[in-house]
Amino acid sequence: MDTYSANSLKLLNKDPEAFRLKYKEGLFLNPDNSSAKAGQNLHSFLCFYLKGFDISKIENSFSKKDREFLDNIKEFDVVKALKNAAKKDIEQLFLIKCVPNLSDLKKNDGKNTFYLTGRFDAVLRYNKRDCGYLNEGAVCGAADDTMGFGVEIYDWKTVNLPKDPKEDVQTLVYLYAASRLYGTENVSITYVSLSKNESTTICFDRACDYLEKIFEIVQKDV
């Protein structure tokens, strides 16, 4: 069975031939991208910081300008709240088995089962009765609303937020995967621009068939 990440599905949706070359043939060369490495280093810093590790040596390795940038990020409301939250997971991995209902979808030579994989940068689990949630704009009504349990997913973007976050492939994958992993539709994803201190929140939409939308992309993998 094939396994897909949000990034691989984005490429498959945009350019199936480029997807084939990179993920099937292994012919996609990774250029030396300094901005991508800087983003990875920033994600790693946040991971260690939010987990409560001693990051003094890491901070001392940065330039004065970069340390000021990191200090600014520490003051973001989302970052401070996550730092102090009790029920949180940092860099939560997931692997979800997906079996679409082929009676409602176009069959593709029997290819109907696949896996979604990825990593949530940060996850906050809350109980509304305890007012334990971090982002009030992320609290969404759902079928299990009376239980008061919900999940907020946070994704760090170095610079720009998604242009159309509601229809972004990452949103589709992460909301569906989170609903399966945590067993609730009371799920949201908040994208946070670390350079601009901007954010946008998308709630799980019970009217949206996330699996069908994802499977429509998977069918391009022929």
XYZ file of C-alpha atoms in Angstrom:
222
model
C 0.000 0.000 0.000
C 1.245 3.482 -0.847
C 1.947 6.150 1.738
C 1.504 9.874 1.155
C 2.417 13.024 3.032
C 0.802 16.417 2.544
C 3.857 17.583 0.593
C 3.876 14.585 -1.727
C 0.134 14.975 -2.348
C 0.640 18.657 -3.173
C 3.199 17.721 -5.807
C 1.024 14.881 -7.128
C -1.933 17.244 -7.445
C 0.128 19.920 -9.200
C 2.396 17.805 -11.420
C 1.950 14.000 -11.507
C 5.051 13.576 -13.688
C 7.252 15.477 -11.230
C 5.735 13.340 -8.453
C 6.628 10.163 -10.370
C 10.213 11.285 -10.922
C 10.752 12.250 -7.298
C 8.848 9.581 -5.381
C 8.822 6.651 -7.804
C 12.096 6.981 -9.706
C 14.163 8.855 -7.129
C 15.400 11.255 -9.808
C 14.366 14.491 -8.132
C 17.524 16.357 -7.112
C 17.334 18.362 -3.886
C 19.061 21.730 -4.414
C 21.099 23.382 -1.679
C 18.312 25.566 -0.322
C 19.574 27.815 2.476
C 16.104 29.203 3.236
C 14.724 25.684 3.668
C 17.563 24.812 6.058
C 16.915 27.995 8.034
C 13.261 26.994 8.324
C 14.214 23.524 9.549
C 16.531 25.033 12.165
C 13.736 27.332 13.344
C 11.310 24.414 13.659
C 13.920 22.462 15.644
C 14.492 25.409 17.970
C 10.759 25.724 18.675
C 10.491 22.003 19.271
C 13.235 22.025 21.928
C 11.936 25.237 23.491
C 8.330 24.065 23.795
C 9.455 20.730 25.224
C 11.291 22.599 27.979
C 14.822 21.605 26.987
C 17.834 23.761 27.874
C 18.363 25.743 24.665
C 21.014 28.167 25.907
C 23.796 26.548 23.857
C 21.608 26.598 20.753
C 20.760 30.270 21.263
C 24.400 31.195 21.789
C 25.245 29.695 18.410
C 23.016 32.251 16.649
C 23.965 35.778 15.695
C 22.673 38.702 17.778
C 20.082 39.505 15.108
C 18.849 35.915 15.006
C 18.651 35.752 18.815
C 16.475 38.881 18.811
C 14.238 37.186 16.232
C 13.934 34.109 18.447
C 13.172 36.241 21.505
C 10.333 37.885 19.576
C 8.873 34.486 18.704
C 8.894 33.503 22.385
C 6.562 36.430 23.047
C 3.895 35.281 20.556
C 0.665 34.541 22.425
C 0.415 31.100 20.825
C 4.008 30.181 21.706
C 3.699 31.393 25.320
C 0.421 29.534 25.809
C 1.804 26.312 24.342
C 4.903 26.649 26.503
C 2.722 26.639 29.622
C 0.075 24.157 28.439
C -0.153 20.818 30.231
C -1.962 18.712 27.619
C 0.256 19.273 24.583
C 2.238 17.199 22.125
C 5.190 18.654 20.223
C 6.076 17.183 16.808
C 3.381 14.506 16.975
C 3.846 11.888 14.244
C 0.875 10.185 12.608
C 0.218 7.287 10.247
C -3.412 6.837 9.218
C -4.809 3.954 7.156
C -7.406 5.176 4.655
C -10.014 3.000 2.942
C -12.311 5.123 0.737
C -15.862 4.053 0.008
C -15.506 2.956 -3.604
C -19.262 2.762 -4.054
C -19.257 6.554 -3.978
C -15.927 7.196 -5.698
C -14.487 6.353 -9.071
C -12.556 3.096 -8.926
C -8.902 3.160 -9.945
C -7.873 -0.385 -10.841
C -8.648 -1.621 -7.357
C -6.321 0.886 -5.723
C -8.395 1.941 -2.780
C -6.294 1.633 0.367
C -3.424 3.952 1.266
C -1.741 5.613 4.239
C -1.390 9.261 5.234
C 1.730 10.191 7.157
C 3.096 13.388 8.587
C 3.922 15.345 11.704
C 1.943 17.965 13.594
C 4.281 20.714 14.786
C 2.236 21.160 17.964
C -1.024 19.751 19.327
C -3.119 21.112 22.170
C -5.810 18.909 23.662
C -8.430 20.781 25.648
C -11.632 20.343 27.581
C -14.046 23.259 27.215
C -15.519 22.590 30.654
C -12.082 23.336 32.110
C -11.526 26.317 29.780
C -8.277 24.622 28.885
C -8.135 25.659 25.254
C -5.543 28.050 23.904
C -7.121 29.684 20.865
C -10.804 30.585 21.311
C -11.120 31.125 17.570
C -10.157 27.501 17.044
C -12.929 26.029 19.191
C -15.416 24.509 16.758
C -18.801 22.950 17.366
C -18.950 19.283 16.471
C -20.940 16.099 16.913
C -19.254 15.384 20.263
C -19.619 18.963 21.514
C -21.376 17.872 24.699
C -18.203 16.066 25.731
C -16.265 19.323 25.491
C -13.138 17.594 24.150
C -11.236 19.091 21.252
C -7.866 19.335 19.552
C -5.965 22.300 18.171
C -3.230 21.610 15.608
C -0.515 24.248 15.138
C 1.725 24.463 12.083
C 4.702 26.815 11.887
C 5.355 28.680 8.644
C 8.649 30.531 8.385
C 7.247 33.378 6.286
C 3.917 33.115 4.456
C 0.604 31.549 5.395
C -1.198 29.376 2.788
C -2.918 31.493 0.126
C -6.146 29.493 0.358
C -5.839 27.712 3.717
C -9.283 26.106 3.687
C -8.608 24.258 0.419
C -4.883 23.714 0.968
C -3.912 20.038 0.668
C -2.122 20.204 4.020
C -5.340 21.402 5.671
C -7.311 18.519 4.161
C -4.737 15.960 5.277
C -4.130 17.358 8.760
C -7.777 17.886 9.717
C -8.747 14.418 8.489
C -5.739 12.759 10.137
C -6.322 14.593 13.434
C -10.004 13.628 13.499
C -9.000 9.985 13.065
C -6.032 10.052 15.431
C -7.863 11.757 18.297
C -11.361 10.407 17.626
C -13.157 13.754 17.445
C -14.426 16.150 14.793
C -13.857 19.054 17.164
C -10.547 19.774 15.455
C -8.859 22.869 14.075
C -5.562 23.767 12.445
C -3.864 27.120 13.000
C -1.088 28.227 10.669
C 1.357 30.658 12.276
C 3.797 32.859 10.318
C 6.891 33.148 12.515
C 8.312 36.045 10.513
C 5.130 38.129 10.503
C 3.381 36.999 13.708
C 0.242 36.326 11.703
C -2.068 33.338 11.941
C -5.191 31.840 10.438
C -7.414 29.076 11.823
C -9.459 26.517 9.892
C -12.022 24.364 11.705
C -13.063 20.852 10.758
C -16.085 21.074 8.454
C -18.511 18.185 8.959
C -20.026 18.911 5.529
C -16.674 18.323 3.810
C -15.731 14.801 2.718
C -12.005 15.094 3.393
C -11.249 11.508 2.469
C -12.930 11.876 -0.916
C -10.953 15.027 -1.727
C -7.707 13.357 -0.709
C -8.538 10.204 -2.657
C -9.215 12.253 -5.791
C -5.573 13.365 -5.626
C -4.305 9.854 -4.844
C -5.994 8.589 -8.025
C -3.580 10.697 -10.075
C -0.793 8.362 -8.942
C -0.919 5.908 -11.843
